[in-house]
Amino acid sequence: NDIESSQKNLLETLDIINRNLNLNLEIIINLDNQDIHLSLMRKTKNLLLHKGGFSILGGILFNGDNLYASNLFEPINNPEYLSI
C-alpha cells in the first residue's frame, strides 16, 4: 500500500478498537513525521515487526513488554540483531 492508505488503515483500525472497547477516546495521531513513528514504537507496550526498514529501527528502540515479529521480518534469523 502507499503511505496514505497505510495511515488511513491504521486510523480506521484504532477507531474500531476504540469503539469495541467503549473507550470513547479521541485518537489524534500525526503520522506526517518519521520521528513520530519511531517515538510510537518506543513507547508502545506491544509491537509487531514486519519486513524491514522502520521495523528494524522500531525493534531496536522498543522498550515495552511484548515484541513480536512476522515471518517476513528481514533479520528474523540474524542472531546479532536479535541479541540487541
mmCIF file of N, CA, C and O in Angstrom:
data_model
loop_
_atom_site.group_PDB
_atom_site.id
_atom_site.type_symbol
_atom_site.label_atom_id
_atom_site.label_comp_id
_atom_site.label_asym_id
_atom_site.label_seq_id
_atom_site.Cartn_x
_atom_site.Cartn_y
_atom_site.Cartn_z
ATOM 1 N N ASN A 1 0.836 -1.201 0.000
ATOM 2 C CA ASN A 1 0.000 0.000 0.000
ATOM 3 C C ASN A 1 0.869 1.249 0.000
ATOM 4 O O ASN A 1 1.986 1.248 0.478
ATOM 5 N N ASP A 2 0.297 2.308 -0.492
ATOM 6 C CA ASP A 2 1.009 3.575 -0.397
ATOM 7 C C ASP A 2 0.869 4.125 1.020
ATOM 8 O O ASP A 2 0.106 3.611 1.831
ATOM 9 N N ILE A 3 1.619 5.140 1.319
ATOM 10 C CA ILE A 3 1.655 5.685 2.677
ATOM 11 C C ILE A 3 0.284 6.175 3.125
ATOM 12 O O ILE A 3 -0.134 5.927 4.255
ATOM 13 N N GLU A 4 -0.433 6.857 2.231
ATOM 14 C CA GLU A 4 -1.743 7.395 2.604
ATOM 15 C C GLU A 4 -2.713 6.273 2.972
ATOM 16 O O GLU A 4 -3.457 6.377 3.943
ATOM 17 N N SER A 5 -2.696 5.186 2.212
ATOM 18 C CA SER A 5 -3.577 4.048 2.508
ATOM 19 C C SER A 5 -3.207 3.404 3.833
ATOM 20 O O SER A 5 -4.079 3.042 4.627
ATOM 21 N N SER A 6 -1.917 3.259 4.091
ATOM 22 C CA SER A 6 -1.455 2.663 5.350
ATOM 23 C C SER A 6 -1.874 3.511 6.543
ATOM 24 O O SER A 6 -2.335 2.990 7.562
ATOM 25 N N GLN A 7 -1.719 4.829 6.431
ATOM 26 C CA GLN A 7 -2.122 5.714 7.526
ATOM 27 C C GLN A 7 -3.629 5.656 7.738
ATOM 28 O O GLN A 7 -4.101 5.610 8.874
ATOM 29 N N LYS A 8 -4.388 5.636 6.650
ATOM 30 C CA LYS A 8 -5.846 5.553 6.742
ATOM 31 C C LYS A 8 -6.261 4.242 7.420
ATOM 32 O O LYS A 8 -7.113 4.234 8.306
ATOM 33 N N ASN A 9 -5.626 3.133 7.027
ATOM 34 C CA ASN A 9 -5.932 1.840 7.639
ATOM 35 C C ASN A 9 -5.615 1.829 9.129
ATOM 36 O O ASN A 9 -6.381 1.282 9.928
ATOM 37 N N LEU A 10 -4.492 2.423 9.517
ATOM 38 C CA LEU A 10 -4.124 2.485 10.929
ATOM 39 C C LEU A 10 -5.169 3.250 11.731
ATOM 40 O O LEU A 10 -5.633 2.784 12.778
ATOM 41 N N LEU A 11 -5.547 4.417 11.241
ATOM 42 C CA LEU A 11 -6.521 5.236 11.966
ATOM 43 C C LEU A 11 -7.888 4.555 12.028
ATOM 44 O O LEU A 11 -8.566 4.613 13.065
ATOM 45 N N GLU A 12 -8.278 3.873 10.967
ATOM 46 C CA GLU A 12 -9.549 3.141 10.981
ATOM 47 C C GLU A 12 -9.509 1.987 11.980
ATOM 48 O O GLU A 12 -10.472 1.748 12.701
ATOM 49 N N THR A 13 -8.387 1.292 12.044
ATOM 50 C CA THR A 13 -8.234 0.185 12.983
ATOM 51 C C THR A 13 -8.265 0.686 14.424
ATOM 52 O O THR A 13 -8.919 0.091 15.288
ATOM 53 N N LEU A 14 -7.578 1.781 14.696
ATOM 54 C CA LEU A 14 -7.615 2.359 16.046
ATOM 55 C C LEU A 14 -9.031 2.777 16.416
ATOM 56 O O LEU A 14 -9.463 2.610 17.563
ATOM 57 N N ASP A 15 -9.780 3.297 15.457
ATOM 58 C CA ASP A 15 -11.163 3.694 15.705
ATOM 59 C C ASP A 15 -12.022 2.475 16.032
ATOM 60 O O ASP A 15 -12.852 2.521 16.937
ATOM 61 N N ILE A 16 -11.820 1.373 15.322
ATOM 62 C CA ILE A 16 -12.570 0.137 15.599
ATOM 63 C C ILE A 16 -12.258 -0.368 17.007
ATOM 64 O O ILE A 16 -13.164 -0.742 17.761
ATOM 65 N N ILE A 17 -10.995 -0.379 17.380
ATOM 66 C CA ILE A 17 -10.603 -0.806 18.727
ATOM 67 C C ILE A 17 -11.233 0.099 19.772
ATOM 68 O O ILE A 17 -11.782 -0.371 20.774
ATOM 69 N N ASN A 18 -11.169 1.391 19.549
ATOM 70 C CA ASN A 18 -11.732 2.382 20.465
ATOM 71 C C ASN A 18 -13.226 2.127 20.682
ATOM 72 O O ASN A 18 -13.711 2.114 21.807
ATOM 73 N N ARG A 19 -13.948 1.902 19.585
ATOM 74 C CA ARG A 19 -15.401 1.662 19.689
ATOM 75 C C ARG A 19 -15.706 0.331 20.360
ATOM 76 O O ARG A 19 -16.591 0.243 21.203
ATOM 77 N N ASN A 20 -14.974 -0.732 19.985
ATOM 78 C CA ASN A 20 -15.253 -2.064 20.533
ATOM 79 C C ASN A 20 -14.953 -2.162 22.020
ATOM 80 O O ASN A 20 -15.572 -2.946 22.737
ATOM 81 N N LEU A 21 -14.003 -1.398 22.488
ATOM 82 C CA LEU A 21 -13.661 -1.410 23.913
ATOM 83 C C LEU A 21 -14.397 -0.330 24.691
ATOM 84 O O LEU A 21 -14.186 -0.183 25.893
ATOM 85 N N ASN A 22 -15.266 0.411 23.989
ATOM 86 C CA ASN A 22 -16.018 1.503 24.616
ATOM 87 C C ASN A 22 -15.118 2.467 25.370
ATOM 88 O O ASN A 22 -15.429 2.884 26.482
ATOM 89 N N LEU A 23 -14.002 2.806 24.770
ATOM 90 C CA LEU A 23 -13.050 3.692 25.429
ATOM 91 C C LEU A 23 -13.439 5.162 25.306
ATOM 92 O O LEU A 23 -13.059 5.970 26.133
ATOM 93 N N ASN A 24 -14.167 5.483 24.251
ATOM 94 C CA ASN A 24 -14.581 6.866 23.999
ATOM 95 C C ASN A 24 -13.403 7.837 24.037
ATOM 96 O O ASN A 24 -13.489 8.923 24.585
ATOM 97 N N LEU A 25 -12.294 7.409 23.459
ATOM 98 C CA LEU A 25 -11.110 8.256 23.402
ATOM 99 C C LEU A 25 -11.087 9.011 22.084
ATOM 100 O O LEU A 25 -11.508 8.503 21.054
ATOM 101 N N GLU A 26 -10.579 10.208 22.119
ATOM 102 C CA GLU A 26 -10.327 10.933 20.884
ATOM 103 C C GLU A 26 -8.894 10.609 20.477
ATOM 104 O O GLU A 26 -7.944 10.942 21.182
ATOM 105 N N ILE A 27 -8.744 9.919 19.365
ATOM 106 C CA ILE A 27 -7.429 9.484 18.916
ATOM 107 C C ILE A 27 -6.938 10.431 17.838
ATOM 108 O O ILE A 27 -7.543 10.536 16.770
ATOM 109 N N ILE A 28 -5.876 11.142 18.159
ATOM 110 C CA ILE A 28 -5.264 12.056 17.193
ATOM 111 C C ILE A 28 -3.796 11.669 17.078
ATOM 112 O O ILE A 28 -3.038 11.762 18.043
ATOM 113 N N ILE A 29 -3.430 11.204 15.906
ATOM 114 C CA ILE A 29 -2.044 10.823 15.669
ATOM 115 C C ILE A 29 -1.587 11.510 14.400
ATOM 116 O O ILE A 29 -2.176 11.338 13.342
ATOM 117 N N ASN A 30 -0.556 12.294 14.518
ATOM 118 C CA ASN A 30 0.034 12.954 13.364
ATOM 119 C C ASN A 30 1.129 12.038 12.835
ATOM 120 O O ASN A 30 2.165 11.872 13.470
ATOM 121 N N LEU A 31 0.887 11.438 11.677
ATOM 122 C CA LEU A 31 1.843 10.495 11.113
ATOM 123 C C LEU A 31 2.687 11.097 10.009
ATOM 124 O O LEU A 31 3.282 10.385 9.213
ATOM 125 N N ASP A 32 2.754 12.426 9.957
ATOM 126 C CA ASP A 32 3.483 13.101 8.888
ATOM 127 C C ASP A 32 4.994 13.059 9.065
ATOM 128 O O ASP A 32 5.739 13.276 8.122
ATOM 129 N N ASN A 33 5.461 12.791 10.265
ATOM 130 C CA ASN A 33 6.881 12.856 10.555
ATOM 131 C C ASN A 33 7.379 11.479 10.990
ATOM 132 O O ASN A 33 6.789 10.840 11.857
ATOM 133 N N GLN A 34 8.484 11.030 10.418
ATOM 134 C CA GLN A 34 9.035 9.718 10.741
ATOM 135 C C GLN A 34 9.443 9.607 12.204
ATOM 136 O O GLN A 34 9.399 8.521 12.780
ATOM 137 N N ASP A 35 9.839 10.707 12.805
ATOM 138 C CA ASP A 35 10.225 10.682 14.214
ATOM 139 C C ASP A 35 9.042 10.288 15.096
ATOM 140 O O ASP A 35 9.222 9.654 16.140
ATOM 141 N N ILE A 36 7.843 10.655 14.689
ATOM 142 C CA ILE A 36 6.644 10.281 15.444
ATOM 143 C C ILE A 36 6.453 8.772 15.386
ATOM 144 O O ILE A 36 6.140 8.130 16.393
ATOM 145 N N HIS A 37 6.661 8.182 14.210
ATOM 146 C CA HIS A 37 6.559 6.729 14.077
ATOM 147 C C HIS A 37 7.526 6.043 15.049
ATOM 148 O O HIS A 37 7.145 5.113 15.765
ATOM 149 N N LEU A 38 8.764 6.500 15.063
ATOM 150 C CA LEU A 38 9.773 5.896 15.937
ATOM 151 C C LEU A 38 9.435 6.103 17.407
ATOM 152 O O LEU A 38 9.619 5.204 18.229
ATOM 153 N N SER A 39 8.915 7.267 17.740
ATOM 154 C CA SER A 39 8.525 7.533 19.117
ATOM 155 C C SER A 39 7.393 6.619 19.559
ATOM 156 O O SER A 39 7.395 6.097 20.674
ATOM 157 N N LEU A 40 6.408 6.404 18.677
ATOM 158 C CA LEU A 40 5.303 5.500 18.996
ATOM 159 C C LEU A 40 5.809 4.074 19.204
ATOM 160 O O LEU A 40 5.369 3.376 20.126
ATOM 161 N N MET A 41 6.756 3.642 18.377
ATOM 162 C CA MET A 41 7.313 2.297 18.526
ATOM 163 C C MET A 41 8.086 2.170 19.837
ATOM 164 O O MET A 41 8.095 1.118 20.465
ATOM 165 N N ARG A 42 8.720 3.246 20.252
ATOM 166 C CA ARG A 42 9.482 3.236 21.510
ATOM 167 C C ARG A 42 8.550 3.134 22.720
ATOM 168 O O ARG A 42 8.833 2.450 23.682
ATOM 169 N N LYS A 43 7.409 3.812 22.659
ATOM 170 C CA LYS A 43 6.546 3.940 23.827
ATOM 171 C C LYS A 43 5.444 2.889 23.925
ATOM 172 O O LYS A 43 4.825 2.759 24.961
ATOM 173 N N THR A 44 5.210 2.118 22.863
ATOM 174 C CA THR A 44 4.139 1.140 22.901
ATOM 175 C C THR A 44 4.494 -0.052 23.787
ATOM 176 O O THR A 44 5.665 -0.359 23.989
ATOM 177 N N LYS A 45 3.492 -0.705 24.352
ATOM 178 C CA LYS A 45 3.734 -1.887 25.177
ATOM 179 C C LYS A 45 3.867 -3.142 24.337
ATOM 180 O O LYS A 45 4.492 -4.104 24.752
ATOM 181 N N ASN A 46 3.241 -3.162 23.156
ATOM 182 C CA ASN A 46 3.277 -4.298 22.242
ATOM 183 C C ASN A 46 3.638 -3.787 20.857
ATOM 184 O O ASN A 46 3.093 -2.785 20.407
ATOM 185 N N LEU A 47 4.540 -4.494 20.189
ATOM 186 C CA LEU A 47 4.970 -4.060 18.866
ATOM 187 C C LEU A 47 5.144 -5.268 17.965
ATOM 188 O O LEU A 47 5.763 -6.261 18.357
ATOM 189 N N LEU A 48 4.574 -5.189 16.770
ATOM 190 C CA LEU A 48 4.731 -6.221 15.753
ATOM 191 C C LEU A 48 5.684 -5.704 14.686
ATOM 192 O O LEU A 48 5.432 -4.663 14.075
ATOM 193 N N LEU A 49 6.773 -6.425 14.483
ATOM 194 C CA LEU A 49 7.750 -6.071 13.462
ATOM 195 C C LEU A 49 7.428 -6.845 12.194
ATOM 196 O O LEU A 49 7.158 -8.040 12.236
ATOM 197 N N HIS A 50 7.471 -6.141 11.057
ATOM 198 C CA HIS A 50 7.132 -6.774 9.779
ATOM 199 C C HIS A 50 8.045 -6.215 8.702
ATOM 200 O O HIS A 50 8.157 -5.004 8.559
ATOM 201 N N LYS A 51 8.697 -7.071 7.985
ATOM 202 C CA LYS A 51 9.635 -6.748 6.911
ATOM 203 C C LYS A 51 10.866 -6.034 7.472
ATOM 204 O O LYS A 51 11.469 -6.523 8.404
ATOM 205 N N GLY A 52 11.233 -4.858 6.942
ATOM 206 C CA GLY A 52 12.490 -4.223 7.350
ATOM 207 C C GLY A 52 12.304 -2.752 7.620
ATOM 208 O O GLY A 52 11.273 -2.320 8.113
ATOM 209 N N GLY A 53 13.319 -1.970 7.301
ATOM 210 C CA GLY A 53 13.236 -0.524 7.433
ATOM 211 C C GLY A 53 12.908 -0.055 8.827
ATOM 212 O O GLY A 53 13.668 -0.260 9.762
ATOM 213 N N PHE A 54 11.750 0.570 8.958
ATOM 214 C CA PHE A 54 11.359 1.127 10.253
ATOM 215 C C PHE A 54 11.120 0.035 11.291
ATOM 216 O O PHE A 54 11.280 0.270 12.493
ATOM 217 N N SER A 55 10.736 -1.154 10.869
ATOM 218 C CA SER A 55 10.565 -2.244 11.833
ATOM 219 C C SER A 55 11.885 -2.587 12.506
ATOM 220 O O SER A 55 11.926 -2.872 13.704
ATOM 221 N N ILE A 56 12.962 -2.564 11.738
ATOM 222 C CA ILE A 56 14.276 -2.839 12.319
ATOM 223 C C ILE A 56 14.623 -1.776 13.348
ATOM 224 O O ILE A 56 15.046 -2.085 14.462
ATOM 225 N N LEU A 57 14.415 -0.512 13.005
ATOM 226 C CA LEU A 57 14.666 0.571 13.962
ATOM 227 C C LEU A 57 13.731 0.468 15.167
ATOM 228 O O LEU A 57 14.145 0.659 16.308
ATOM 229 N N GLY A 58 12.457 0.187 14.904
ATOM 230 C CA GLY A 58 11.487 0.053 15.987
ATOM 231 C C GLY A 58 11.873 -1.044 16.958
ATOM 232 O O GLY A 58 11.724 -0.900 18.173
ATOM 233 N N GLY A 59 12.374 -2.161 16.441
ATOM 234 C CA GLY A 59 12.806 -3.253 17.307
ATOM 235 C C GLY A 59 13.969 -2.870 18.193
ATOM 236 O O GLY A 59 14.080 -3.313 19.336
ATOM 237 N N ILE A 60 14.857 -2.027 17.676
ATOM 238 C CA ILE A 60 16.000 -1.565 18.473
ATOM 239 C C ILE A 60 15.527 -0.591 19.553
ATOM 240 O O ILE A 60 15.980 -0.648 20.693
ATOM 241 N N LEU A 61 14.594 0.286 19.206
ATOM 242 C CA LEU A 61 14.120 1.306 20.145
ATOM 243 C C LEU A 61 13.095 0.786 21.144
ATOM 244 O O LEU A 61 12.903 1.373 22.201
ATOM 245 N N PHE A 62 12.423 -0.310 20.816
ATOM 246 C CA PHE A 62 11.313 -0.830 21.625
ATOM 247 C C PHE A 62 11.708 -1.011 23.082
ATOM 248 O O PHE A 62 12.758 -1.549 23.399
ATOM 249 N N ASN A 63 10.813 -0.565 23.963
ATOM 250 C CA ASN A 63 11.082 -0.620 25.392
ATOM 251 C C ASN A 63 9.873 -1.173 26.146
ATOM 252 O O ASN A 63 9.745 -0.988 27.338
ATOM 253 N N GLY A 64 8.977 -1.855 25.440
ATOM 254 C CA GLY A 64 7.733 -2.323 26.039
ATOM 255 C C GLY A 64 7.822 -3.739 26.566
ATOM 256 O O GLY A 64 8.892 -4.236 26.904
ATOM 257 N N ASP A 65 6.657 -4.402 26.603
ATOM 258 C CA ASP A 65 6.551 -5.727 27.205
ATOM 259 C C ASP A 65 6.620 -6.869 26.197
ATOM 260 O O ASP A 65 7.215 -7.901 26.469
ATOM 261 N N ASN A 66 5.960 -6.724 25.058
ATOM 262 C CA ASN A 66 5.831 -7.825 24.105
ATOM 263 C C ASN A 66 6.252 -7.396 22.710
ATOM 264 O O ASN A 66 5.605 -6.565 22.086
ATOM 265 N N LEU A 67 7.314 -8.009 22.226
ATOM 266 C CA LEU A 67 7.823 -7.722 20.892
ATOM 267 C C LEU A 67 7.568 -8.945 20.020
ATOM 268 O O LEU A 67 7.972 -10.058 20.353
ATOM 269 N N TYR A 68 6.867 -8.746 18.927
ATOM 270 C CA TYR A 68 6.526 -9.822 18.006
ATOM 271 C C TYR A 68 7.160 -9.538 16.657
ATOM 272 O O TYR A 68 7.378 -8.390 16.296
ATOM 273 N N ALA A 69 7.418 -10.602 15.882
ATOM 274 C CA ALA A 69 7.959 -10.445 14.537
ATOM 275 C C ALA A 69 7.255 -11.408 13.599
ATOM 276 O O ALA A 69 7.060 -12.578 13.933
ATOM 277 N N SER A 70 6.872 -10.904 12.438
ATOM 278 C CA SER A 70 6.257 -11.769 11.434
ATOM 279 C C SER A 70 7.346 -12.605 10.762
ATOM 280 O O SER A 70 8.539 -12.329 10.897
ATOM 281 N N ASN A 71 6.932 -13.609 10.012
ATOM 282 C CA ASN A 71 7.891 -14.445 9.290
ATOM 283 C C ASN A 71 8.622 -13.663 8.208
ATOM 284 O O ASN A 71 9.656 -14.103 7.727
ATOM 285 N N LEU A 72 8.085 -12.505 7.825
ATOM 286 C CA LEU A 72 8.705 -11.692 6.790
ATOM 287 C C LEU A 72 9.691 -10.668 7.350
ATOM 288 O O LEU A 72 10.308 -9.921 6.590
ATOM 289 N N PHE A 73 9.841 -10.629 8.664
ATOM 290 C CA PHE A 73 10.783 -9.688 9.270
ATOM 291 C C PHE A 73 12.192 -10.062 8.818
ATOM 292 O O PHE A 73 12.664 -11.174 9.061
ATOM 293 N N GLU A 74 12.866 -9.162 8.134
ATOM 294 C CA GLU A 74 14.134 -9.460 7.470
ATOM 295 C C GLU A 74 15.222 -10.028 8.382
ATOM 296 O O GLU A 74 15.870 -11.002 8.033
ATOM 297 N N PRO A 75 15.459 -9.479 9.569
ATOM 298 C CA PRO A 75 16.544 -10.038 10.394
ATOM 299 C C PRO A 75 16.098 -11.172 11.331
ATOM 300 O O PRO A 75 16.760 -11.463 12.300
ATOM 301 N N ILE A 76 14.982 -11.850 11.004
ATOM 302 C CA ILE A 76 14.436 -12.867 11.912
ATOM 303 C C ILE A 76 15.456 -13.962 12.230
ATOM 304 O O ILE A 76 15.455 -14.513 13.316
ATOM 305 N N ASN A 77 16.347 -14.275 11.321
ATOM 306 C CA ASN A 77 17.349 -15.318 11.558
ATOM 307 C C ASN A 77 18.745 -14.745 11.795
ATOM 308 O O ASN A 77 19.731 -15.450 11.664
ATOM 309 N N ASN A 78 18.803 -13.464 12.163
ATOM 310 C CA ASN A 78 20.086 -12.825 12.402
ATOM 311 C C ASN A 78 20.313 -12.747 13.910
ATOM 312 O O ASN A 78 19.775 -11.874 14.585
ATOM 313 N N PRO A 79 21.116 -13.653 14.472
ATOM 314 C CA PRO A 79 21.324 -13.675 15.929
ATOM 315 C C PRO A 79 21.946 -12.392 16.469
ATOM 316 O O PRO A 79 21.694 -12.001 17.601
ATOM 317 N N GLU A 80 22.738 -11.723 15.634
ATOM 318 C CA GLU A 80 23.361 -10.466 16.083
ATOM 319 C C GLU A 80 22.300 -9.403 16.347
ATOM 320 O O GLU A 80 22.328 -8.711 17.344
ATOM 321 N N TYR A 81 21.314 -9.270 15.437
ATOM 322 C CA TYR A 81 20.235 -8.310 15.639
ATOM 323 C C TYR A 81 19.375 -8.709 16.819
ATOM 324 O O TYR A 81 19.010 -7.883 17.645
ATOM 325 N N LEU A 82 19.060 -9.981 16.932
ATOM 326 C CA LEU A 82 18.144 -10.436 17.980
ATOM 327 C C LEU A 82 18.752 -10.356 19.363
ATOM 328 O O LEU A 82 18.046 -10.388 20.364
ATOM 329 N N SER A 83 20.069 -10.220 19.468
ATOM 330 C CA SER A 83 20.714 -10.144 20.786
ATOM 331 C C SER A 83 20.800 -8.717 21.305
ATOM 332 O O SER A 83 21.232 -8.497 22.420
ATOM 333 N N ILE A 84 20.367 -7.750 20.502
ATOM 334 C CA ILE A 84 20.454 -6.340 20.924
ATOM 335 C C ILE A 84 19.525 -6.104 22.093
ATOM 336 O O ILE A 84 18.441 -6.531 22.139
#
